[in-house]
mmCIF file with all atom_site columns, C-alpha atoms in Angstrom:
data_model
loop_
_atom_site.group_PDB
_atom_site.id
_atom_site.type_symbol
_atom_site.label_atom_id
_atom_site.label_alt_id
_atom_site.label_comp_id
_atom_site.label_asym_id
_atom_site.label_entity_id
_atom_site.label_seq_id
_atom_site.pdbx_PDB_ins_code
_atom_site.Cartn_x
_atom_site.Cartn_y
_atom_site.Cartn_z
_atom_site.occupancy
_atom_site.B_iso_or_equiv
_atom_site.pdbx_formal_charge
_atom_site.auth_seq_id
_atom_site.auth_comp_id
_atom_site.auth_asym_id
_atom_site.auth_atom_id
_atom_site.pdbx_PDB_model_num
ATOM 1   C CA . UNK A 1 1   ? -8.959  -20.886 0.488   1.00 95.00 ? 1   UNK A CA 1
ATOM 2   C CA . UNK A 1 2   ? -8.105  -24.979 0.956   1.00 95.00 ? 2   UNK A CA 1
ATOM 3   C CA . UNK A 1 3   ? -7.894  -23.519 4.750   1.00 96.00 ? 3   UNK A CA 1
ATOM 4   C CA . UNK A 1 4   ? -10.748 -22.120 5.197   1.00 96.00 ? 4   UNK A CA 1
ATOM 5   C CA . UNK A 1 5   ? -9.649  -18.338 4.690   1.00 97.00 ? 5   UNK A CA 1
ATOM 6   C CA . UNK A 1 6   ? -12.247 -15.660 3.483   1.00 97.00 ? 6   UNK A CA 1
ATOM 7   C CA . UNK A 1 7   ? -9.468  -13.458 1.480   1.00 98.00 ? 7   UNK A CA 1
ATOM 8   C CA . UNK A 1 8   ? -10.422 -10.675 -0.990  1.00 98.00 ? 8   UNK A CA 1
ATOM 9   C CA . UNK A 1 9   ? -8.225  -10.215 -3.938  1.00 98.00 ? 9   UNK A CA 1
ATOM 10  C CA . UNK A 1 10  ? -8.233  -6.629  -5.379  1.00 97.00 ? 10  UNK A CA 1
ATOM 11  C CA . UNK A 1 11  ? -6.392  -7.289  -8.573  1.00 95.00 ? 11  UNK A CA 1
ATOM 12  C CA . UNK A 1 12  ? -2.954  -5.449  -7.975  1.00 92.00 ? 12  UNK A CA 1
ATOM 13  C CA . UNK A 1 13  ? -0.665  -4.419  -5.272  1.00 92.00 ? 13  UNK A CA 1
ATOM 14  C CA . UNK A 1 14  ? -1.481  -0.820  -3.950  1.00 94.00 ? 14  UNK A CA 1
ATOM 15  C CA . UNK A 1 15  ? -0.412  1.139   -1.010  1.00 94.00 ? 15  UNK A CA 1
ATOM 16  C CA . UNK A 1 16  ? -3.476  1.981   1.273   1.00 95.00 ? 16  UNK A CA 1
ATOM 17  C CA . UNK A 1 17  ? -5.959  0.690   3.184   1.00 97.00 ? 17  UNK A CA 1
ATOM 18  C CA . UNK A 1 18  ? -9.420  -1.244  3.185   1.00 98.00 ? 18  UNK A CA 1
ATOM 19  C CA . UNK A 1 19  ? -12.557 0.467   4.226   1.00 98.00 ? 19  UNK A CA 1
ATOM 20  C CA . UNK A 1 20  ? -15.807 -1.302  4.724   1.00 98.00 ? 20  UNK A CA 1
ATOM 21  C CA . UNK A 1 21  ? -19.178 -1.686  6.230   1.00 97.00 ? 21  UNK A CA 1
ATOM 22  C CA . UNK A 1 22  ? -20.320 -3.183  9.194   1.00 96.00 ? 22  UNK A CA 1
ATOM 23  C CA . UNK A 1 23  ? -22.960 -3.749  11.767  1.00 95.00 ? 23  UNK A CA 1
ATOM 24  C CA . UNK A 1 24  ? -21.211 -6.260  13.619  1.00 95.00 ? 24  UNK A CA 1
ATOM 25  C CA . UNK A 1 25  ? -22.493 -6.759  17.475  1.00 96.00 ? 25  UNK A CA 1
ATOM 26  C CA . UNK A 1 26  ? -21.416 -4.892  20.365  1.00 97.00 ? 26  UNK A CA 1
ATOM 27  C CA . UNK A 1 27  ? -17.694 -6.776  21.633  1.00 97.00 ? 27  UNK A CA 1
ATOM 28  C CA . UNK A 1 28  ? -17.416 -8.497  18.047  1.00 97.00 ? 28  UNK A CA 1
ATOM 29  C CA . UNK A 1 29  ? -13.661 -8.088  16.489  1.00 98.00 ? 29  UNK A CA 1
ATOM 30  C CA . UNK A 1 30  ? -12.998 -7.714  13.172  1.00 98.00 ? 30  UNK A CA 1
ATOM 31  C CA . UNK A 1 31  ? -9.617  -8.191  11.672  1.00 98.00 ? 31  UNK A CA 1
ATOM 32  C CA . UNK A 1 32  ? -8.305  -7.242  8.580   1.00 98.00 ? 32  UNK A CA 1
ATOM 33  C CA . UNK A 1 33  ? -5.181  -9.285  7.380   1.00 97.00 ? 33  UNK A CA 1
ATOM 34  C CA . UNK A 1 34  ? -3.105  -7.771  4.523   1.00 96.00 ? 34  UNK A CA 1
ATOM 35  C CA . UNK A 1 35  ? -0.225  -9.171  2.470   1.00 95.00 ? 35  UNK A CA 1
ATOM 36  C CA . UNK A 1 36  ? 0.774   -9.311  -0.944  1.00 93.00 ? 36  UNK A CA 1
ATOM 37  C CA . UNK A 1 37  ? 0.710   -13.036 -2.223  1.00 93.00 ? 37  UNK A CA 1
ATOM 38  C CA . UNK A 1 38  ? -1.029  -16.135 -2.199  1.00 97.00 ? 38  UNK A CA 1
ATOM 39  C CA . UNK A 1 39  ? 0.909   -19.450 -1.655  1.00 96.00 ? 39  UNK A CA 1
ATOM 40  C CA . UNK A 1 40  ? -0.125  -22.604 -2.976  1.00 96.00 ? 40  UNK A CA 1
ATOM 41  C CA . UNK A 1 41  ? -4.020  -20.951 -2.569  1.00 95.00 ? 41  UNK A CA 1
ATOM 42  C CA . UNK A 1 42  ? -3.556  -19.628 0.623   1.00 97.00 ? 42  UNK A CA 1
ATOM 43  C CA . UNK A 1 43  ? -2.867  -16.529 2.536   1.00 96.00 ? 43  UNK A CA 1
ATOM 44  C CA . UNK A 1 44  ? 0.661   -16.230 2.816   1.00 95.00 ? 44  UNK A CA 1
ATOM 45  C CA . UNK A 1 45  ? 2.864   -13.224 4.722   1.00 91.00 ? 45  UNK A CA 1
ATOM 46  C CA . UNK A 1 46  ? 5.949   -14.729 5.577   1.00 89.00 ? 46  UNK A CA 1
ATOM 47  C CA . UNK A 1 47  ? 7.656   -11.991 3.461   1.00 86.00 ? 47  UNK A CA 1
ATOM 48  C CA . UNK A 1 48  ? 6.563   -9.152  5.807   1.00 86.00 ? 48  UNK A CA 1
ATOM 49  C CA . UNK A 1 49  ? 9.348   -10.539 7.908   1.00 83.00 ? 49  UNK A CA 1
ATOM 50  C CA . UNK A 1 50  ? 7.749   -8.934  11.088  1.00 83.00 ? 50  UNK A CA 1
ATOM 51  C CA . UNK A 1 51  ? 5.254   -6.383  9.993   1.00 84.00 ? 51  UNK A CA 1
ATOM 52  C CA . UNK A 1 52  ? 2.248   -7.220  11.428  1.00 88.00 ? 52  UNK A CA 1
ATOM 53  C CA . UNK A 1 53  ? -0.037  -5.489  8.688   1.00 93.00 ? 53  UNK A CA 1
ATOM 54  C CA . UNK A 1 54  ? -3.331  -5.815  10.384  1.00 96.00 ? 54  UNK A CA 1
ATOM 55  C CA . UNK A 1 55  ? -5.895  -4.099  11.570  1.00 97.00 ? 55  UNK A CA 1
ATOM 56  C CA . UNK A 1 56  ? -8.152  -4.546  14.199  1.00 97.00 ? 56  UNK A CA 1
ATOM 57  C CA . UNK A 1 57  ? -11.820 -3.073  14.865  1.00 98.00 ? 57  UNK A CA 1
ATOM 58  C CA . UNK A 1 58  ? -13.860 -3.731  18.023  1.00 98.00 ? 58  UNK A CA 1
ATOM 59  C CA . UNK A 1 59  ? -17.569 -3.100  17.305  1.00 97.00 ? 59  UNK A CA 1
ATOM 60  C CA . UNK A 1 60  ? -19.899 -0.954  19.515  1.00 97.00 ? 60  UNK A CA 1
ATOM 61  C CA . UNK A 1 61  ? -22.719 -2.165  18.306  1.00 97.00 ? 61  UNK A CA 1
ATOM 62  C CA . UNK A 1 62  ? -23.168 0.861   15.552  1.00 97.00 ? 62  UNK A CA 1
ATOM 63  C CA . UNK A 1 63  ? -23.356 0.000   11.914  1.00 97.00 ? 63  UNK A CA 1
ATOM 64  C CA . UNK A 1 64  ? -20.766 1.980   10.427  1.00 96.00 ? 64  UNK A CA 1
ATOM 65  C CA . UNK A 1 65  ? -18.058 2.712   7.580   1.00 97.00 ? 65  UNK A CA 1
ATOM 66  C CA . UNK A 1 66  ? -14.814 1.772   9.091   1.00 97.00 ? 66  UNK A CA 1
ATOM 67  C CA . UNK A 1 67  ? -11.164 2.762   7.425   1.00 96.00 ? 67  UNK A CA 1
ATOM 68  C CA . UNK A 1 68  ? -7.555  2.659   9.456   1.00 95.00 ? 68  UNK A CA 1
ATOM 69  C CA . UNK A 1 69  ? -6.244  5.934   10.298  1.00 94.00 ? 69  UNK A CA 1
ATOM 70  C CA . UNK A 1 70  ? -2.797  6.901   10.909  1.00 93.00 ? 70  UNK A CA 1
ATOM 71  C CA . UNK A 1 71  ? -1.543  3.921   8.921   1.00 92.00 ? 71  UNK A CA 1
ATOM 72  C CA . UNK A 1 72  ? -1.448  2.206   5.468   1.00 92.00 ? 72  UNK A CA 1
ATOM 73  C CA . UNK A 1 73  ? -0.089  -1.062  4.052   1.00 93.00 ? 73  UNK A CA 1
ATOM 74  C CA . UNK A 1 74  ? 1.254   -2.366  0.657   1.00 91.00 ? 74  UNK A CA 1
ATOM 75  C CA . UNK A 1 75  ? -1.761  -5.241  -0.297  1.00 95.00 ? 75  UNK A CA 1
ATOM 76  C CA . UNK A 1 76  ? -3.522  -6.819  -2.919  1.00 96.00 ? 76  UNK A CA 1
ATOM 77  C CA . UNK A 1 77  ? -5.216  -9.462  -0.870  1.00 97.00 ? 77  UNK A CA 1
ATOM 78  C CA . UNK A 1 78  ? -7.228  -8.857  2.502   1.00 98.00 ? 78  UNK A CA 1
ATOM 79  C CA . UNK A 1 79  ? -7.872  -11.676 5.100   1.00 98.00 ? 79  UNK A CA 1
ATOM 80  C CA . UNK A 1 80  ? -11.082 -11.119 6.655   1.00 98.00 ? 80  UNK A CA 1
ATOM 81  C CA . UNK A 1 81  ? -11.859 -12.725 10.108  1.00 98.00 ? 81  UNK A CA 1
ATOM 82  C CA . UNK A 1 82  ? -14.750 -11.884 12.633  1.00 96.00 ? 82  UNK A CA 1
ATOM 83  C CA . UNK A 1 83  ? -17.079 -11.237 9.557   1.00 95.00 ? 83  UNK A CA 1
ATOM 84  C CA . UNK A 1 84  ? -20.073 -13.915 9.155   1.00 90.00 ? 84  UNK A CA 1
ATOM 85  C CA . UNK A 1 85  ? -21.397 -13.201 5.790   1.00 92.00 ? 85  UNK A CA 1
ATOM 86  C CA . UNK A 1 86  ? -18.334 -11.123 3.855   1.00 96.00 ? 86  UNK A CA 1
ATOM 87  C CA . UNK A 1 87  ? -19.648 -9.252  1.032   1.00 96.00 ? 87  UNK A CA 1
ATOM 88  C CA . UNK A 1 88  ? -17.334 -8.237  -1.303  1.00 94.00 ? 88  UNK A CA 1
ATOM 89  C CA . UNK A 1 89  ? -19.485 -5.164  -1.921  1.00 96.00 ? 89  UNK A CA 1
ATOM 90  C CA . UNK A 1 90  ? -18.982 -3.849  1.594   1.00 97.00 ? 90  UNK A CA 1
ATOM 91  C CA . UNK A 1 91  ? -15.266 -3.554  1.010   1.00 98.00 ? 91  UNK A CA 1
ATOM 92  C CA . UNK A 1 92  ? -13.249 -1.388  -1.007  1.00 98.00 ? 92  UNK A CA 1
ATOM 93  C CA . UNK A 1 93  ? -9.269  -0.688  -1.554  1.00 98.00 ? 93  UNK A CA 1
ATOM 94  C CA . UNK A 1 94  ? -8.165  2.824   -1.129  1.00 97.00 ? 94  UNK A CA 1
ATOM 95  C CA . UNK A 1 95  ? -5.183  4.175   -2.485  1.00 96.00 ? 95  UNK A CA 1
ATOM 96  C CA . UNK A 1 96  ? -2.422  6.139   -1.496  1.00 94.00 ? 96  UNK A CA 1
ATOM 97  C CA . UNK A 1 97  ? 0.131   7.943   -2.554  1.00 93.00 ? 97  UNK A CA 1
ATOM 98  C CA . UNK A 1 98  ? 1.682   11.684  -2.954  1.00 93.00 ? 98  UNK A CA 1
ATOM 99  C CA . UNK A 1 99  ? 0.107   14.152  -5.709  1.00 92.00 ? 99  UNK A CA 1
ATOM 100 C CA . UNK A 1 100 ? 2.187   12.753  -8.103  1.00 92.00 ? 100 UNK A CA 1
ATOM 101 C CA . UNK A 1 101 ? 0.863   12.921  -11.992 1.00 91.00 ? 101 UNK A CA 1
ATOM 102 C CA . UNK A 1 102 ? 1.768   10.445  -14.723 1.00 93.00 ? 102 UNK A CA 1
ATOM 103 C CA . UNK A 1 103 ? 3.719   12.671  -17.411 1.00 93.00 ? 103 UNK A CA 1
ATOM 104 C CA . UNK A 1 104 ? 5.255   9.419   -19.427 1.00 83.00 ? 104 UNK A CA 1
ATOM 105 C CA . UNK A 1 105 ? 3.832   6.672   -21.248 1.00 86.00 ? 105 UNK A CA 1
ATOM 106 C CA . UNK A 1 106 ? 4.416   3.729   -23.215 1.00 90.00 ? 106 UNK A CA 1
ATOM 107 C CA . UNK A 1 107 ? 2.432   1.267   -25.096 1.00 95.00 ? 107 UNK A CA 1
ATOM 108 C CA . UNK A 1 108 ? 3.076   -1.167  -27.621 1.00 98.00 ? 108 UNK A CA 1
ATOM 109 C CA . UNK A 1 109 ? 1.382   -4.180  -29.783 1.00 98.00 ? 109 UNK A CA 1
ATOM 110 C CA . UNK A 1 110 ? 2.756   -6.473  -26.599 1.00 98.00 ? 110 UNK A CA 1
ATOM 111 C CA . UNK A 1 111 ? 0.017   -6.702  -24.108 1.00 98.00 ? 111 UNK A CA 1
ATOM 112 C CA . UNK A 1 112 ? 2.890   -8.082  -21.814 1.00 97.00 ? 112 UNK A CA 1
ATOM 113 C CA . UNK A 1 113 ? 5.154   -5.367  -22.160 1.00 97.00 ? 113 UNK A CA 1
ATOM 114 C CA . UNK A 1 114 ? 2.514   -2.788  -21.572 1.00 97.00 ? 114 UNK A CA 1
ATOM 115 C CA . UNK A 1 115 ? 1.825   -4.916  -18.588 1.00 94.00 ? 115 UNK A CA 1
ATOM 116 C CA . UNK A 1 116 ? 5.306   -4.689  -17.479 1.00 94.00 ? 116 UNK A CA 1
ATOM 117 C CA . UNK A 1 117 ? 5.470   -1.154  -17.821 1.00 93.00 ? 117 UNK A CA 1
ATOM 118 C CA . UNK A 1 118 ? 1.722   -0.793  -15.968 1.00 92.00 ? 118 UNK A CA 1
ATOM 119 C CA . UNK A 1 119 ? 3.716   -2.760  -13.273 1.00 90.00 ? 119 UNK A CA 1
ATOM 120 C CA . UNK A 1 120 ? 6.632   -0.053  -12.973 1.00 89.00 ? 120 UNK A CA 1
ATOM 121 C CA . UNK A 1 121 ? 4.520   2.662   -12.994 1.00 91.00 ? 121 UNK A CA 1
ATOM 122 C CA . UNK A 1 122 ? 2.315   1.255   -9.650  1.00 91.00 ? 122 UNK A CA 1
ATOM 123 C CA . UNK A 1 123 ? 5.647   0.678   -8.620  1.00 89.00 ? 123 UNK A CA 1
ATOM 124 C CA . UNK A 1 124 ? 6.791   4.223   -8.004  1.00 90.00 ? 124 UNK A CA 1
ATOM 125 C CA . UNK A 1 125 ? 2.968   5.472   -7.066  1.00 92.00 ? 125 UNK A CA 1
ATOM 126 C CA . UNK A 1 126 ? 3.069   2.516   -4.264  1.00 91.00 ? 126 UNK A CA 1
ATOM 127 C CA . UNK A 1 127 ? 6.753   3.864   -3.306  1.00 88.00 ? 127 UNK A CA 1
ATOM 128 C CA . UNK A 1 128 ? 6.283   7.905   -2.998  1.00 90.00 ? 128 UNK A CA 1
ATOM 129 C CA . UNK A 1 129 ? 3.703   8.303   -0.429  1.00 88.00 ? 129 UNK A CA 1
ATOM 130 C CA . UNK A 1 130 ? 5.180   11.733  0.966   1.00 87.00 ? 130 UNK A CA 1
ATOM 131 C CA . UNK A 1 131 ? 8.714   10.234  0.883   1.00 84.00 ? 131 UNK A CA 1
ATOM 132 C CA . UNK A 1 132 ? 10.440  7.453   -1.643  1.00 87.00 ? 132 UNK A CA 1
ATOM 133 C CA . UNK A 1 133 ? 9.917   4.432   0.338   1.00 82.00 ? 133 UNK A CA 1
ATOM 134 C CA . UNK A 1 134 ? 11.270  0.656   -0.599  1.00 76.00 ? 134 UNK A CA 1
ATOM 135 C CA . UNK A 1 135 ? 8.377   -1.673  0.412   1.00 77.00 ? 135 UNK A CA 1
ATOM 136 C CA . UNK A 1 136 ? 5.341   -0.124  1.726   1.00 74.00 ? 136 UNK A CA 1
ATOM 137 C CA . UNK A 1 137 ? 4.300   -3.702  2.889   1.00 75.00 ? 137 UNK A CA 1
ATOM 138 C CA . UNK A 1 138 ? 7.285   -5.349  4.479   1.00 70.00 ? 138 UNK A CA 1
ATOM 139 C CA . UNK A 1 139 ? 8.886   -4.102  8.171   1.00 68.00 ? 139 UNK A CA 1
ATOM 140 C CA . UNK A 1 140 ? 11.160  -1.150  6.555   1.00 68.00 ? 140 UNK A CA 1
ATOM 141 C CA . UNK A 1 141 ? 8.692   1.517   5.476   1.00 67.00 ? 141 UNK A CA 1
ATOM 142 C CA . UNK A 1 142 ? 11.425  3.543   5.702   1.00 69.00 ? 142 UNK A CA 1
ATOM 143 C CA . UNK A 1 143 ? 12.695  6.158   3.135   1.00 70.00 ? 143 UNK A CA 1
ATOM 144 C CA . UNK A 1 144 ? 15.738  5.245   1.357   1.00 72.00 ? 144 UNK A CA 1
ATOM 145 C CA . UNK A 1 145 ? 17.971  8.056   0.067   1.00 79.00 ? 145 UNK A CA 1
ATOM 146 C CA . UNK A 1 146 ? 20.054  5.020   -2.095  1.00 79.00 ? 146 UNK A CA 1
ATOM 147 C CA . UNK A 1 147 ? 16.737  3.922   -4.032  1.00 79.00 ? 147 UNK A CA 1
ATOM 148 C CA . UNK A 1 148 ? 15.618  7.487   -4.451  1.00 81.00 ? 148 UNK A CA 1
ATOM 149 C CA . UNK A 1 149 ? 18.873  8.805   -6.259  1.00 82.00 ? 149 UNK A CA 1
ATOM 150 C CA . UNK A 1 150 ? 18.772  5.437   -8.058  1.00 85.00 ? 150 UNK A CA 1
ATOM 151 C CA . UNK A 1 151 ? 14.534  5.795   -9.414  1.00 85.00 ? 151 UNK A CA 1
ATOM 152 C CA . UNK A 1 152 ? 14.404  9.510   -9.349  1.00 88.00 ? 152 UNK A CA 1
ATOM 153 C CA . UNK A 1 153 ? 15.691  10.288  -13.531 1.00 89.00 ? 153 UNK A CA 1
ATOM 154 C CA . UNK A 1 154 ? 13.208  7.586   -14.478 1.00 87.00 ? 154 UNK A CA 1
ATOM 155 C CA . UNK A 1 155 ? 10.531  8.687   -12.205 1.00 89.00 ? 155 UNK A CA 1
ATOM 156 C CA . UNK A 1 156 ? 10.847  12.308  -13.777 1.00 91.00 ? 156 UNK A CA 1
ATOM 157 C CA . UNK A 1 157 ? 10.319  10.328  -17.131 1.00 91.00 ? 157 UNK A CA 1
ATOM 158 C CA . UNK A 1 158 ? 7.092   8.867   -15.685 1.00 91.00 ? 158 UNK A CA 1
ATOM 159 C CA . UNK A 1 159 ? 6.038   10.885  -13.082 1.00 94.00 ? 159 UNK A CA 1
ATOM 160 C CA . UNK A 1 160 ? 5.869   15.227  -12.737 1.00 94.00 ? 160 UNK A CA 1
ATOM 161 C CA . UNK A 1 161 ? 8.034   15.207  -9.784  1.00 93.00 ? 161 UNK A CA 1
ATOM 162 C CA . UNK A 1 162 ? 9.833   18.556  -9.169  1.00 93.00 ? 162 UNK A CA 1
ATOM 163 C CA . UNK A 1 163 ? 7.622   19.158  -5.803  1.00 93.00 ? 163 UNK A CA 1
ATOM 164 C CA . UNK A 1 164 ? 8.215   15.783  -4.497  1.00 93.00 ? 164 UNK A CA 1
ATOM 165 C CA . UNK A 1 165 ? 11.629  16.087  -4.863  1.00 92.00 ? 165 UNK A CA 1
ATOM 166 C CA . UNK A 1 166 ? 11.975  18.997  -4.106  1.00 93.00 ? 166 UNK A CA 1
ATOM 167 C CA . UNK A 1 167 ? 10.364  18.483  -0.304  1.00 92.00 ? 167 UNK A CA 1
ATOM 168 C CA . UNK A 1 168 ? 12.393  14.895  0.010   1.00 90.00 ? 168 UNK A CA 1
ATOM 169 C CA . UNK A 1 169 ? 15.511  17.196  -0.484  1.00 90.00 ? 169 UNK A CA 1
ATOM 170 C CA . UNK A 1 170 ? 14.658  19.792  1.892   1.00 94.00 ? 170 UNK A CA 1
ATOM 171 C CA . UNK A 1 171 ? 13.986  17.142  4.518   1.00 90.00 ? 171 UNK A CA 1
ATOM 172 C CA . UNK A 1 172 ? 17.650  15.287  3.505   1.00 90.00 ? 172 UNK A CA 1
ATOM 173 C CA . UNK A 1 173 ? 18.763  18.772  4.272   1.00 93.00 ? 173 UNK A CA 1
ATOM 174 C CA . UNK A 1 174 ? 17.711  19.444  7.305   1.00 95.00 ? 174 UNK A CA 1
ATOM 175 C CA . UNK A 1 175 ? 18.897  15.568  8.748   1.00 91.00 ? 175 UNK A CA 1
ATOM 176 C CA . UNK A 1 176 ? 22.192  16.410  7.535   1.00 93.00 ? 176 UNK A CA 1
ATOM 177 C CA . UNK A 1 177 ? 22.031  19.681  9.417   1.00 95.00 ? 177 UNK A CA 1
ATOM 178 C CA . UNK A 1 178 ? 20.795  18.748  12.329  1.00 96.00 ? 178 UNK A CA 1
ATOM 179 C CA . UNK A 1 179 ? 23.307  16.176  12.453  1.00 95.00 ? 179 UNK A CA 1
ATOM 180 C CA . UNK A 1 180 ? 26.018  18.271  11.467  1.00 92.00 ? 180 UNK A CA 1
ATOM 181 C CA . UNK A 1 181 ? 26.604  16.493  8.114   1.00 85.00 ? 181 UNK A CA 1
#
């Protein structure tokens, strides 16, 4: 970037994580930045708010293939620091998201409304990762019972959901009982 940023762009927001190869020294750290725009050219995160959607790795010395665990993030673009040479080849974006198939589709003469609808449809896989979340990448990755009643007849339309639901509904259950309603 006009900073002096080494970001990788990976063409569309996903929920995930970047894996990637290194053989960094013994000591070196490697951070990986994620976020989900660029602002005038340049790594921007402000909209996290105060997720810190990072992730650091502290080399031993062994060249390895190295992935977050326990974790994802809502990306498309990855600042790299503590890399010399970044290769775009030793990175790749893996995504995340329940065992949810598409079962709806739509596509017209408009490349920009199949676009639009390509859009929605990432939207909902990036948003039902085990529960229906609103904004994998900002500081509530929390599931949202509001949003879910809201998305869930159109997601049915787009998505084979009976499973999913069914689970988020048992779980909903079992809050309400625990809390006595």
């Amino acid at each position: 970037t006009k900073k002096g940023e080494t970001v990788l762009d990976f063409g569309q927001n996903i929920t995930g994580w970047v894996e990637f190869n290194t053989s960094a020294p013994a000591g070196q750290t490697v951070k990986l930045s994620y976020g989900e725009v660029m602002q005038d050219g340049c790594f921007y995160r402000d909209n996290l708010r105060t997720a810190k959607a990072e992730y650091l790795y502290i080399s031993d010395g062994t060249p390895r293939r190295i992935r977050p665990h326990f974790t994802f993030y809502g990306f498309r673009f990855v600042k790299v620091e503590g890399v010399e040479n970044v290769l775009p080849q030793d990175f790749a974006a893996c995504h995340i998201r329940s065992d949810i198939d598409p079962i709806g589709r739509i596509e017209t003469s408009n490349p920009r409304v199949n676009q639009l609808f390509h859009n929605a449809m990432w939207g909902q896989f990036d948003n039902f990762l085990d529960l229906p979340t609103d904004c994998p990448q900002r500081d509530e990755r929390l599931g949202w019972t509001g949003d879910a009643a809201v998305i869930s007849a159109t997601a049915c339309k787009n998505l084979y959901m009976p499973a999913f639901f069914h689970h988020f509904v048992e779980n909903v259950r079992q809050e309400q009982k625990f809390y006595s309603g």
